[in-house]
PDB file of C-alpha atoms and ligand atoms in Angstrom:
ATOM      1  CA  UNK A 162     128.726 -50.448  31.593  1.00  0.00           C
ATOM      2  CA  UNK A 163     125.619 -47.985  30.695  1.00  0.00           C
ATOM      3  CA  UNK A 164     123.829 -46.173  33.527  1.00  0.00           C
ATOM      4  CA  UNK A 165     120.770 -48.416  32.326  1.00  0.00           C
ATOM      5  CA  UNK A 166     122.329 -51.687  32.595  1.00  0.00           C
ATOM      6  CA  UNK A 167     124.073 -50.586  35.704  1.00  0.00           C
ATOM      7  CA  UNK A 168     120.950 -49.792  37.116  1.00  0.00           C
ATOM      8  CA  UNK A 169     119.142 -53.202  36.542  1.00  0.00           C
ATOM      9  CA  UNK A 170     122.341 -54.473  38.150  1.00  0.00           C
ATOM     10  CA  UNK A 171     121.592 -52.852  41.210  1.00  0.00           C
ATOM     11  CA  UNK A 172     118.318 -53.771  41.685  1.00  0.00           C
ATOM     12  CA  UNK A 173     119.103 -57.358  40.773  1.00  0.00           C
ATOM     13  CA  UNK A 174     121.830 -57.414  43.332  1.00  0.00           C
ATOM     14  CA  UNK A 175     118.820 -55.363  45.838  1.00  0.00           C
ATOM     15  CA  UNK A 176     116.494 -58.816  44.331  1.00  0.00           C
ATOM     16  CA  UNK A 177     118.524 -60.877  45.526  1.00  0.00           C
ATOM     17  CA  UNK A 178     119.079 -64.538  44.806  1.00  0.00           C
ATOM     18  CA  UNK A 179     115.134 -64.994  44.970  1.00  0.00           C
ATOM     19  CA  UNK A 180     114.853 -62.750  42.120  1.00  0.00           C
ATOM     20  CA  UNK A 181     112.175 -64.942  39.142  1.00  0.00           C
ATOM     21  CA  UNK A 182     113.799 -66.115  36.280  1.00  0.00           C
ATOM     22  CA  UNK A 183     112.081 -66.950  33.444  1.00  0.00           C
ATOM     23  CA  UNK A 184     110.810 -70.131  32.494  1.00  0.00           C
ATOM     24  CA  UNK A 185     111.907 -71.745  28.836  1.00  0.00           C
ATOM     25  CA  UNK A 186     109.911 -73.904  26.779  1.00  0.00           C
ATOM     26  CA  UNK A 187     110.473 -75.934  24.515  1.00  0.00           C
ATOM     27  CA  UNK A 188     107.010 -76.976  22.191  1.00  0.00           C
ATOM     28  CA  UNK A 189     108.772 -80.685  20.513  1.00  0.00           C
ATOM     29  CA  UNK A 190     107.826 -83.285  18.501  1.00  0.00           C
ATOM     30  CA  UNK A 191     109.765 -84.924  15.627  1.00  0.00           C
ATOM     31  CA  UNK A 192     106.573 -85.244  13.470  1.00  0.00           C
ATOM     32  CA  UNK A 193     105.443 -82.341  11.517  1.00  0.00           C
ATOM     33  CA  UNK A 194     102.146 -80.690  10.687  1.00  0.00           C
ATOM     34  CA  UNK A 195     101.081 -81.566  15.110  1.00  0.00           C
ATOM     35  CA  UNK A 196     100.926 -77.667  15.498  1.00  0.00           C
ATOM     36  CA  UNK A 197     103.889 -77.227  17.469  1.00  0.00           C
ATOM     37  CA  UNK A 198     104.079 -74.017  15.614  1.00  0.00           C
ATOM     38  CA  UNK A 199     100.571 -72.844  16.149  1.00  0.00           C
ATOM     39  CA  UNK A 200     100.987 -73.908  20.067  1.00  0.00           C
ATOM     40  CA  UNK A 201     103.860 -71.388  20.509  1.00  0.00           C
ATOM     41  CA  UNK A 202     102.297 -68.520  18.534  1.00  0.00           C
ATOM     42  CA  UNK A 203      98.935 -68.935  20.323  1.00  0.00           C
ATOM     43  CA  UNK A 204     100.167 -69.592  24.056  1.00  0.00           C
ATOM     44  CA  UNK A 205     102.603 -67.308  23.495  1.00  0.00           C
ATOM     45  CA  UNK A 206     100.024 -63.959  22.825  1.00  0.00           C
ATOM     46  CA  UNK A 207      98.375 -65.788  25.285  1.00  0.00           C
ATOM     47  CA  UNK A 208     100.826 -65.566  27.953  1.00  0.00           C
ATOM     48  CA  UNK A 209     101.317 -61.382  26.663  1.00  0.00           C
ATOM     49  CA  UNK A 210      97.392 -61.143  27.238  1.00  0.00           C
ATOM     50  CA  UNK A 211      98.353 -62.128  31.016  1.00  0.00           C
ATOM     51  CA  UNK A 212     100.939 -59.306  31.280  1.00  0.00           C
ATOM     52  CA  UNK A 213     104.233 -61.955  30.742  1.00  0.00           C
ATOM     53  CA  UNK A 214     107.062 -60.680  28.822  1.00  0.00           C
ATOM     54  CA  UNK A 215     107.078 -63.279  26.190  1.00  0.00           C
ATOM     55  CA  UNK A 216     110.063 -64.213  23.699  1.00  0.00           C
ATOM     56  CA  UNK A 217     109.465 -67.018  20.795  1.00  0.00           C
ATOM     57  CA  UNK A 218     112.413 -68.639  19.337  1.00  0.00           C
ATOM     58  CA  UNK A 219     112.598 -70.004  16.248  1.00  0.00           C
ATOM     59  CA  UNK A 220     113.893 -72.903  15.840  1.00  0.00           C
ATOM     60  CA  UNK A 221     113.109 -74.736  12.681  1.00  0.00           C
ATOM     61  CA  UNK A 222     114.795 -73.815   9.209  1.00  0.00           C
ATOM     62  CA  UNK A 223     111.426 -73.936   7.658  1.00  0.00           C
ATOM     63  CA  UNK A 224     110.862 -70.567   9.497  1.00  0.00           C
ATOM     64  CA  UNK A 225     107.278 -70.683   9.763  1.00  0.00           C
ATOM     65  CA  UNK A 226     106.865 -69.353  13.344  1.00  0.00           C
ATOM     66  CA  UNK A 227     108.925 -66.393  11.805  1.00  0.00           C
ATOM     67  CA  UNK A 228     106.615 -65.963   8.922  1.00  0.00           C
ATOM     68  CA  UNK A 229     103.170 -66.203  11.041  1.00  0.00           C
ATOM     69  CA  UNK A 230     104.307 -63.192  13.174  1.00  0.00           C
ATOM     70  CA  UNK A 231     104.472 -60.903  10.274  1.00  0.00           C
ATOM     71  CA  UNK A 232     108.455 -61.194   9.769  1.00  0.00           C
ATOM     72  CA  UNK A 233     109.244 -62.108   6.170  1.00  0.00           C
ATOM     73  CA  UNK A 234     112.490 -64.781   6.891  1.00  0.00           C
ATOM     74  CA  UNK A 235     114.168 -63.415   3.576  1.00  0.00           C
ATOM     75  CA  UNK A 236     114.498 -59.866   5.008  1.00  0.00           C
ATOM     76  CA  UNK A 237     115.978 -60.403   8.549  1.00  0.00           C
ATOM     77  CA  UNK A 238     119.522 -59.236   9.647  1.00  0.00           C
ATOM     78  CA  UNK A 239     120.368 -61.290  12.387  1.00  0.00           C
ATOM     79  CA  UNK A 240     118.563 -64.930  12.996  1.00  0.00           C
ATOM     80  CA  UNK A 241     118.792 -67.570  15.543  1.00  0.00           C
ATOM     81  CA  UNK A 242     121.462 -69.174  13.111  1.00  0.00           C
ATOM     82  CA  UNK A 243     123.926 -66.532  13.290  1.00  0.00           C
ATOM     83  CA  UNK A 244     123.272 -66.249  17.080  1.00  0.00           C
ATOM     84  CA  UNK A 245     123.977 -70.543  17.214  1.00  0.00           C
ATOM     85  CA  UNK A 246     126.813 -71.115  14.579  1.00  0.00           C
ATOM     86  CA  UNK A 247     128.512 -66.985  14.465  1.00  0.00           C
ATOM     87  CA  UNK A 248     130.390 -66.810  17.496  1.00  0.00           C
ATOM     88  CA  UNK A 249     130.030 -63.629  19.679  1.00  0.00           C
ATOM     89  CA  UNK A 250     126.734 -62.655  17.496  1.00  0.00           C
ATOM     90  CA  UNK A 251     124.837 -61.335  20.411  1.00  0.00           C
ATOM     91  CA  UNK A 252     120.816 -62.785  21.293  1.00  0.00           C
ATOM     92  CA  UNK A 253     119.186 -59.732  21.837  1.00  0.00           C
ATOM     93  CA  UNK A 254     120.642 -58.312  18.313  1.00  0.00           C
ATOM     94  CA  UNK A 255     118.178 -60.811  16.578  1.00  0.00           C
ATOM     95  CA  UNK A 256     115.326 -60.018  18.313  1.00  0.00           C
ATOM     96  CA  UNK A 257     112.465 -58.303  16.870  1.00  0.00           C
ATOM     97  CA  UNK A 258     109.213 -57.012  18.063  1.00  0.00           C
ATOM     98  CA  UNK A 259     106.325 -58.547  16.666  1.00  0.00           C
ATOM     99  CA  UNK A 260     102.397 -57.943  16.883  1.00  0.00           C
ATOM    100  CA  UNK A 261     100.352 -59.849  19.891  1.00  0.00           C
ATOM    101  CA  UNK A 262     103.042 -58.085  22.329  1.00  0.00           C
ATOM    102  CA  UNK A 263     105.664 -61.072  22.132  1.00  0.00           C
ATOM    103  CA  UNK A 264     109.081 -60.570  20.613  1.00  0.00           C
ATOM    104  CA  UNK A 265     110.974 -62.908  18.255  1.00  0.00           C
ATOM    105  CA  UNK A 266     114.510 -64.668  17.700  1.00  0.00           C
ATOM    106  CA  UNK A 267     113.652 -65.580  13.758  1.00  0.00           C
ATOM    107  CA  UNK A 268     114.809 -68.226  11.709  1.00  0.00           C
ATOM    108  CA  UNK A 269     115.769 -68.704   8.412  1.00  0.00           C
ATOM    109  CA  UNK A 270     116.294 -71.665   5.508  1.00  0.00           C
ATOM    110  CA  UNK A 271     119.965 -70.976   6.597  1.00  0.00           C
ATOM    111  CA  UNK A 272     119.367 -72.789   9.855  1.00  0.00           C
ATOM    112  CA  UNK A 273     118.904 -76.350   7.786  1.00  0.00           C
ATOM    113  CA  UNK A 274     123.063 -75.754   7.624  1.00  0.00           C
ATOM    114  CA  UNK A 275     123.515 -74.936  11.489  1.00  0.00           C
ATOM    115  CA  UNK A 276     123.410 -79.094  12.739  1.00  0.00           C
ATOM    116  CA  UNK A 277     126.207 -79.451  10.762  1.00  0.00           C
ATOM    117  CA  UNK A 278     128.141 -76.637  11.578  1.00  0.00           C
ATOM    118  CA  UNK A 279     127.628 -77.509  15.625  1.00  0.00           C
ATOM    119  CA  UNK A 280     128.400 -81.353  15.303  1.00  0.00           C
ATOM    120  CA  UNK A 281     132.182 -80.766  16.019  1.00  0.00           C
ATOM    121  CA  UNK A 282     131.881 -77.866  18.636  1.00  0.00           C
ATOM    122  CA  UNK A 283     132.621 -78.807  21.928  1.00  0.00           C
ATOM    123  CA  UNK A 284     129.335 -78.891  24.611  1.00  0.00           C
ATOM    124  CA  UNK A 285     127.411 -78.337  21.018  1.00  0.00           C
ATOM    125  CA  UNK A 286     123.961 -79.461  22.983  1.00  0.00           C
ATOM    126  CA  UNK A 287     124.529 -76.475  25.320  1.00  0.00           C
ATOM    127  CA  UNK A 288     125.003 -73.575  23.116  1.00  0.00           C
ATOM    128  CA  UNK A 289     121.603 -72.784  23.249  1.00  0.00           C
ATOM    129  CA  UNK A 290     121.326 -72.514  26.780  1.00  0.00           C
ATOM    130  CA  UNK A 291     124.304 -70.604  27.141  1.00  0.00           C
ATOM    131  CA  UNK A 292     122.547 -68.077  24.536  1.00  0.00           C
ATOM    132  CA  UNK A 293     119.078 -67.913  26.453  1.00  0.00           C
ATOM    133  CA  UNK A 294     120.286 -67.932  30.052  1.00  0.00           C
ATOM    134  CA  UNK A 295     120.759 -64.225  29.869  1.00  0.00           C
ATOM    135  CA  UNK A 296     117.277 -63.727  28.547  1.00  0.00           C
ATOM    136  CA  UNK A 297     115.617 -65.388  31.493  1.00  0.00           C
ATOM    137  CA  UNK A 298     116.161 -61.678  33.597  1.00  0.00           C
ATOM    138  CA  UNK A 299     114.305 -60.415  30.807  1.00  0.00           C
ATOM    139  CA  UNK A 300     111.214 -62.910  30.118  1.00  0.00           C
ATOM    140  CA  UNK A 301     108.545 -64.567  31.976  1.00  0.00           C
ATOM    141  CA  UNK A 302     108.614 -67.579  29.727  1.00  0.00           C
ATOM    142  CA  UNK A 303     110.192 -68.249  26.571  1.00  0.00           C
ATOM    143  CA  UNK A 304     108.694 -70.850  24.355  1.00  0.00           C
ATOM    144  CA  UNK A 305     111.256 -72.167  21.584  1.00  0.00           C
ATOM    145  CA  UNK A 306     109.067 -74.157  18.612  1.00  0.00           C
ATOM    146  CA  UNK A 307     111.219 -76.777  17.130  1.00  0.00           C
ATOM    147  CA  UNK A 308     111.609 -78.692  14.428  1.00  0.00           C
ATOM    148  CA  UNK A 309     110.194 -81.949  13.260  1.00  0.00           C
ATOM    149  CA  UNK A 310     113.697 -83.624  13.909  1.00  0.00           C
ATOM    150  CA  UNK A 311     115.462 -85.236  16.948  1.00  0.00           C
ATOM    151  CA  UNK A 312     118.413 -83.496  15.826  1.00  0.00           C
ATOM    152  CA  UNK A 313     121.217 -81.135  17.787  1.00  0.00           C
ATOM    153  CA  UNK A 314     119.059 -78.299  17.420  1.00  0.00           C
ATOM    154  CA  UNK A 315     116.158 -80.124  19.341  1.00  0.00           C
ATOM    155  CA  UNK A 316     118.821 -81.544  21.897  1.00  0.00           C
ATOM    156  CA  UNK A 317     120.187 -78.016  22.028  1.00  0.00           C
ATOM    157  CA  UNK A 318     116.142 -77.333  23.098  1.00  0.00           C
ATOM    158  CA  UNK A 319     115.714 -79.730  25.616  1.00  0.00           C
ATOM    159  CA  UNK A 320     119.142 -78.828  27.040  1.00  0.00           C
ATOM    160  CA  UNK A 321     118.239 -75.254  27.206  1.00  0.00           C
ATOM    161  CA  UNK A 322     114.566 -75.502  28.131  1.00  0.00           C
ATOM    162  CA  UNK A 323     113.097 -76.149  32.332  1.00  0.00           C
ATOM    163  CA  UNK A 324     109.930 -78.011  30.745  1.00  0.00           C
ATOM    164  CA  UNK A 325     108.692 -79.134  27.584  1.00  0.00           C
ATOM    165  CA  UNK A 326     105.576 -79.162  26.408  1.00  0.00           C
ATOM    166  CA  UNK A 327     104.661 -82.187  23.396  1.00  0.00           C
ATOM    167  CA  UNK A 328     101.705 -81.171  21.093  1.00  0.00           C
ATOM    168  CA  UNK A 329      99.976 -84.426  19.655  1.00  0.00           C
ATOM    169  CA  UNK A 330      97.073 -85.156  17.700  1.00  0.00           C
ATOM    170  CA  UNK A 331      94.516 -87.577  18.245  1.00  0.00           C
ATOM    171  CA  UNK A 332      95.441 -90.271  16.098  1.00  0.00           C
ATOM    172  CA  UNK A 333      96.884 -93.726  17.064  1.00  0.00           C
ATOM    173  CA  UNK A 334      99.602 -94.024  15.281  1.00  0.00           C
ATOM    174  CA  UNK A 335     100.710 -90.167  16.903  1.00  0.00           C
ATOM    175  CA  UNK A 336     101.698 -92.867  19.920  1.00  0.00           C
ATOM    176  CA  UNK A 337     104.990 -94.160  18.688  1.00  0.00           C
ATOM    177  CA  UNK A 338     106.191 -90.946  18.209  1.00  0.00           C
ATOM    178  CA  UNK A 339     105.112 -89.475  21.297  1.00  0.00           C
ATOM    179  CA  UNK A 340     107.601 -92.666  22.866  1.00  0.00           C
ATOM    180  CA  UNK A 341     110.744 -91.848  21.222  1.00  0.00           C
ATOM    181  CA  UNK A 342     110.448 -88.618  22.040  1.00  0.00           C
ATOM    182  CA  UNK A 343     110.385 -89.336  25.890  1.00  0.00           C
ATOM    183  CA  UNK A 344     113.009 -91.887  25.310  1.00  0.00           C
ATOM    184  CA  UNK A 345     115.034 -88.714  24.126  1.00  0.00           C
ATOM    185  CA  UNK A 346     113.871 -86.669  27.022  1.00  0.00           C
ATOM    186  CA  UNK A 347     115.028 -89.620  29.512  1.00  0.00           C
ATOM    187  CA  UNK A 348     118.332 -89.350  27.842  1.00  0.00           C
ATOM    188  CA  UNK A 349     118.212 -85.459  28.185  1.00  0.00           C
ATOM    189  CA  UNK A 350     117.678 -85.652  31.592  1.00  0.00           C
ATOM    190  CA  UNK A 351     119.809 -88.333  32.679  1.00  0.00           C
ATOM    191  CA  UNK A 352     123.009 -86.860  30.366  1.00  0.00           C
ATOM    192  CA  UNK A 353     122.497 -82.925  29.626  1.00  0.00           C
ATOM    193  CA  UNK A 354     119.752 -81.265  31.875  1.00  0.00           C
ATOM    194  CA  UNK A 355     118.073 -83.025  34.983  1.00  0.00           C
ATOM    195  CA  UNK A 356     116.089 -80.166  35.589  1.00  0.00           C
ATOM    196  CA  UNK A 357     113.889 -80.872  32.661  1.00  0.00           C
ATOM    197  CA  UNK A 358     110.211 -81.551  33.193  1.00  0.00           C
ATOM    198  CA  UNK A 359     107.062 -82.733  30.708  1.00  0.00           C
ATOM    199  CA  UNK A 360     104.709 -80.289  31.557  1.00  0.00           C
ATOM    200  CA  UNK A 361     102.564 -81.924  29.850  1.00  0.00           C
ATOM    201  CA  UNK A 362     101.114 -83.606  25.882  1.00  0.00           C
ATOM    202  CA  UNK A 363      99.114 -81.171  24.433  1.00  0.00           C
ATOM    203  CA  UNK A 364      96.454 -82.823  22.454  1.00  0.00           C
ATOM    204  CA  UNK A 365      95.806 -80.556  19.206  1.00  0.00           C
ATOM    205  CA  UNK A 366      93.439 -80.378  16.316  1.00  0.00           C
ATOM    206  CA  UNK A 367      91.019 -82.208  18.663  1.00  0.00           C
ATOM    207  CA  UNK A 368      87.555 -83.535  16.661  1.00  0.00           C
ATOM    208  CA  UNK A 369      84.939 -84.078  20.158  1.00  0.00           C
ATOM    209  CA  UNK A 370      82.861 -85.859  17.548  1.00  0.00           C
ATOM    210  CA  UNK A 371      84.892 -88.603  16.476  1.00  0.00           C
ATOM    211  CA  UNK A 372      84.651 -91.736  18.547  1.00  0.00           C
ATOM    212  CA  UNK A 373      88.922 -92.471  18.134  1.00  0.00           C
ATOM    213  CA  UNK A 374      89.783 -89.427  19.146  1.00  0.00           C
ATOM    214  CA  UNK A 375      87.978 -89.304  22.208  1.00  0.00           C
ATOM    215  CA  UNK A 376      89.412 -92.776  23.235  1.00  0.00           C
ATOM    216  CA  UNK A 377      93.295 -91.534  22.284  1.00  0.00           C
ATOM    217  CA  UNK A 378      92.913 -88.448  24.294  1.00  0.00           C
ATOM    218  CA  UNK A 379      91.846 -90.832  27.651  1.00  0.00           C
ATOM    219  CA  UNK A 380      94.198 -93.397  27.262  1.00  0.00           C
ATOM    220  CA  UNK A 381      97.337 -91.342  26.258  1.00  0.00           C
ATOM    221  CA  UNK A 382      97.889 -89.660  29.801  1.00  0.00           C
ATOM    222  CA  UNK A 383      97.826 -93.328  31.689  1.00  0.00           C
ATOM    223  CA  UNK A 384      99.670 -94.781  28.907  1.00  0.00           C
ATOM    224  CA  UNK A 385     102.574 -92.653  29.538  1.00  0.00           C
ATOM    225  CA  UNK A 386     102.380 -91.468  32.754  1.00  0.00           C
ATOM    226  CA  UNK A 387     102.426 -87.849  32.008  1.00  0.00           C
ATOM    227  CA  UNK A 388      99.721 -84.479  32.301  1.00  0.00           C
ATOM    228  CA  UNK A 389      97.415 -84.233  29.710  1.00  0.00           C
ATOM    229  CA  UNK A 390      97.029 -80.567  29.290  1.00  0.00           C
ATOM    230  CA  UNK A 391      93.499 -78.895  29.554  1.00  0.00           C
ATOM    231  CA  UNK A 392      91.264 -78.721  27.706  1.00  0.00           C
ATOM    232  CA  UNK A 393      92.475 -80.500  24.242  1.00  0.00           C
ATOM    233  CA  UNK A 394      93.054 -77.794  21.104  1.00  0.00           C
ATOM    234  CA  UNK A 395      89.789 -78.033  18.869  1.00  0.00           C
ATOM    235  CA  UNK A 396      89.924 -78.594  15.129  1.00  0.00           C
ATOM    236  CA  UNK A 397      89.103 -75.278  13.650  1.00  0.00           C
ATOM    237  CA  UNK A 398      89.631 -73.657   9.969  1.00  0.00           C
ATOM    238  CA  UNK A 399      90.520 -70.597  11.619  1.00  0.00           C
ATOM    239  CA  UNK A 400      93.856 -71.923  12.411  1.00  0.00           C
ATOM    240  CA  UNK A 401      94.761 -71.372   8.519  1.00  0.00           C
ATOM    241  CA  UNK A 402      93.894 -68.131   8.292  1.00  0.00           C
ATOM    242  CA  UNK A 403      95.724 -66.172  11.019  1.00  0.00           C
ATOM    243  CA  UNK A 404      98.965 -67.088   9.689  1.00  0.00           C
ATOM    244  CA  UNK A 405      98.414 -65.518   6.437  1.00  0.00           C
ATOM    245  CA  UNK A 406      97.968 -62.017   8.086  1.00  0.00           C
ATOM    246  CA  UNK A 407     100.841 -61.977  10.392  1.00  0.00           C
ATOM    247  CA  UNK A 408      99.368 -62.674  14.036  1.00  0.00           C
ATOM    248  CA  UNK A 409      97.682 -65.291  15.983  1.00  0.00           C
ATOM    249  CA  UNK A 410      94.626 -66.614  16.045  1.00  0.00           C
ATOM    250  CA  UNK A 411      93.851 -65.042  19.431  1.00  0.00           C
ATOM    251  CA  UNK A 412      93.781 -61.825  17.625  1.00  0.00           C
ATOM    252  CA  UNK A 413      92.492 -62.630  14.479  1.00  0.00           C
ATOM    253  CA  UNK A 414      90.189 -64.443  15.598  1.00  0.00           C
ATOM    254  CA  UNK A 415      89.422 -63.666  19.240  1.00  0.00           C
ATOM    255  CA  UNK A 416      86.555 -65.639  20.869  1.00  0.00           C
ATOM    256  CA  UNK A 417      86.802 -68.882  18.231  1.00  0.00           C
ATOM    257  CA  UNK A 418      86.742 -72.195  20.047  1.00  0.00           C
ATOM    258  CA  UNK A 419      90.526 -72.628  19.520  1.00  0.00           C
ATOM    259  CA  UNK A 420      91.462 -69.351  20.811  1.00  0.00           C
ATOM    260  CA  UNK A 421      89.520 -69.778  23.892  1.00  0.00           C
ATOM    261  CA  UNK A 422      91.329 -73.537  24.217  1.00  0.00           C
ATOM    262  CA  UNK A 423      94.458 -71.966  24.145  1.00  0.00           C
ATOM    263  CA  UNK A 424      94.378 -69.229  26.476  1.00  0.00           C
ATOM    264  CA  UNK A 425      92.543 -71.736  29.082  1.00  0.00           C
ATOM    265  CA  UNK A 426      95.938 -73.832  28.549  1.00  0.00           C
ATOM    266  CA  UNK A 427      97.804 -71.103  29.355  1.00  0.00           C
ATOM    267  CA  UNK A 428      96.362 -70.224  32.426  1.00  0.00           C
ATOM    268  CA  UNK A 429      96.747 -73.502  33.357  1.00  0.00           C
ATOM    269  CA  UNK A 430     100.362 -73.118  33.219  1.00  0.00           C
ATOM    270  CA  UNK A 431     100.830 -70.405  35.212  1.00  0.00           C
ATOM    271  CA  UNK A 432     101.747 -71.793  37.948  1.00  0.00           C
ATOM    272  CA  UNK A 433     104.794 -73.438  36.205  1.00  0.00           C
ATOM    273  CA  UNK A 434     106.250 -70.426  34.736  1.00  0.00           C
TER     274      UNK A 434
HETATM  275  P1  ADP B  98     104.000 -78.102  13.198  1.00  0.00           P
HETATM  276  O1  ADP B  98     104.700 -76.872  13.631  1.00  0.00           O
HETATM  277  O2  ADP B  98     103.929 -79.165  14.251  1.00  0.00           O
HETATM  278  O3  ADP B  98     104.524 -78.658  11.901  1.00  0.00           O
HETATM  279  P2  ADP B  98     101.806 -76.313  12.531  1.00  0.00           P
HETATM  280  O4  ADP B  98     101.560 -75.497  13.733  1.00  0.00           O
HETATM  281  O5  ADP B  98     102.580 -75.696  11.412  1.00  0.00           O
HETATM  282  O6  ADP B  98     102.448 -77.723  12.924  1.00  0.00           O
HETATM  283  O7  ADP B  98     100.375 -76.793  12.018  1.00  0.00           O
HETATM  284  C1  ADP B  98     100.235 -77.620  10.867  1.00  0.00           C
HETATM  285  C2  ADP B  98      99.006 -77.171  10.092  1.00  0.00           C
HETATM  286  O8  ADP B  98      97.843 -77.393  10.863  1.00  0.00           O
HETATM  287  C3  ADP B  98      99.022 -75.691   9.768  1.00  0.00           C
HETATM  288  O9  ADP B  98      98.497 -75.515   8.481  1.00  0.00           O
HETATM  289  C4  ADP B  98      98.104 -75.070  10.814  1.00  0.00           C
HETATM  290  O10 ADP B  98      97.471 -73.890  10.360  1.00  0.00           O
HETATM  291  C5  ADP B  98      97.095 -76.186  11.021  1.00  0.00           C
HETATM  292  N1  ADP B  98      96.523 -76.187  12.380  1.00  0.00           N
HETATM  293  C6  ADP B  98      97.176 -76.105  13.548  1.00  0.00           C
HETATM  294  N2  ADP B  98      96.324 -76.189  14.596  1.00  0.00           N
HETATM  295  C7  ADP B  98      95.088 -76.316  14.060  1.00  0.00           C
HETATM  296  C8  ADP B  98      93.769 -76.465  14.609  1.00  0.00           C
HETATM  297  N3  ADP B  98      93.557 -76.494  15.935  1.00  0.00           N
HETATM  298  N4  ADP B  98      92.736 -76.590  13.743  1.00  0.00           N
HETATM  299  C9  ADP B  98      92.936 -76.573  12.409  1.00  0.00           C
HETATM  300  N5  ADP B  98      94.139 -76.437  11.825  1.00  0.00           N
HETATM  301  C10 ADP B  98      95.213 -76.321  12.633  1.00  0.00           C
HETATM  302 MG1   MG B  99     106.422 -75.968  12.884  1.00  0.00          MG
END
């Protein structure tokens, strides 16, 4: 054992069992294009404007989490695959430092291969969790942005993950998905982790001005029972661009509507991380 890891040790043993963990996060929903993505970039250099220690994991093959933080997928060493399928590939060897002061598990298109490969292993919804754990004495929160599947990965999520947060858009038909989902999350909790909680639907590319939107966003908390989360994410071109240059749109774009939306969401989850 180093004198450095030694020494956090100590002081963890000094901590105590009241020493904070970290909170993880998983941002779900099985349909695409909701800005699950967006959500974790943006609340996560949210939460690093706060003075957390944030981590994103990627979790979708498509990689595009990995790609918006200025990491080009086709260049990195160790991803979030190896780290799932290679056994004994260490966490904090794929982790990278990104811009917006969060760092990064990445992904890559290899991932699309890794439900496969974890469909025989034993406890295969609990190899994420066994992977993050550690990472908790080194994080405030980690948010995980997965894919647009109910797959093993996203069961490997909600195994791993103390609350999850479900981005939806203002549309009816955004509903039915919204109910499988917490059919899934039922089963998670009931089967794999009972400690999991909805900490809320996020409602995302929000229009104020149309008349159906408005009337989604105040029936969908009653309807299911669950926190809306505060205020709703506006509509806003700027969204497109941050991507493009590697960070979120709280930097690239500091006081736009959406920016604002999203850090006022995140300070609204304080208290549960
Ligand atoms: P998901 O991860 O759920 O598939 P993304 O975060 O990739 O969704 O978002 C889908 C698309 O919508 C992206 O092109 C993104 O830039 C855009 N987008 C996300 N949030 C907003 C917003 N509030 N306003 C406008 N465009 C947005
Ligand atoms: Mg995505």
């Amino acid at each position: 054992m180093t004198q450095v890891t030694q020494d956090r040790e100590k002081s963890r043993e000094q901590d105590g069992p009241a020493t904070r963990l970290g909170t993880i996060v998983a941002v779900a929903n099985q349909k695409g294009g909701v800005a699950k993505t967006t959500s974790v970039a943006s609340l996560g250099a949210a939460f690093a404007e706060l003075g957390k220690r944030v981590l994103l994991v990627d979790l979708d093959a498509q990689a595009c989490l990995t790609f918006s933080l200025g990491v080009d997928p086709d260049a990195v060493e160790v991803s979030i695959n190896e780290v799932l399928v290679g056994r004994g590939v260490s966490a904090r060897d794929a982790i990278v430092q990104c811009a917006d002061g969060v760092d990064l598990i990445p992904s890559v298109i290899e991932l699309a291969g890794a439900e496969a490969q974890l469909l025989p292993r034993p406890g295969r919804e609990y190899v994420l969790r066994s992977i993050l754990e550690p990472l908790r004495h080194d994080y405030d929160v980690i948010l995980v942005d997965c894919s647009p599947s109910l797959g093993v990965l996203t069961l490997n999520a909600l195994t791993a993950s103390q609350g999850v947060i479900i981005p939806m858009v203002c549309e009816m038909l955004s509903h039915r998905g919204v109910g499988q989902l917490l059919d899934t999350v039922t089963d998670v909790k009931t089967i794999l982790n009972p400690g999991l909680e909805v900490f809320g639907i996020l409602p995302t590319l929000y229009d104020g001005r149309s008349k159906h939107a408005r009337a989604v966003l105040a029936d969908v908390g009653q309807r299911y029972g669950l926190p809306v989360l505060s205020p709703p994410i506006p509509k806003t071109v700027r969204f497109a661009e941050a991507p493009a240059l590697g960070r979120s749109i709280l930097t690239t774009s500091r006081s736009s509507k959406g920016a604002v939306a999203y850090r006022d969401v995140a300070v609204s989850l304080l208290p549960r991380i």
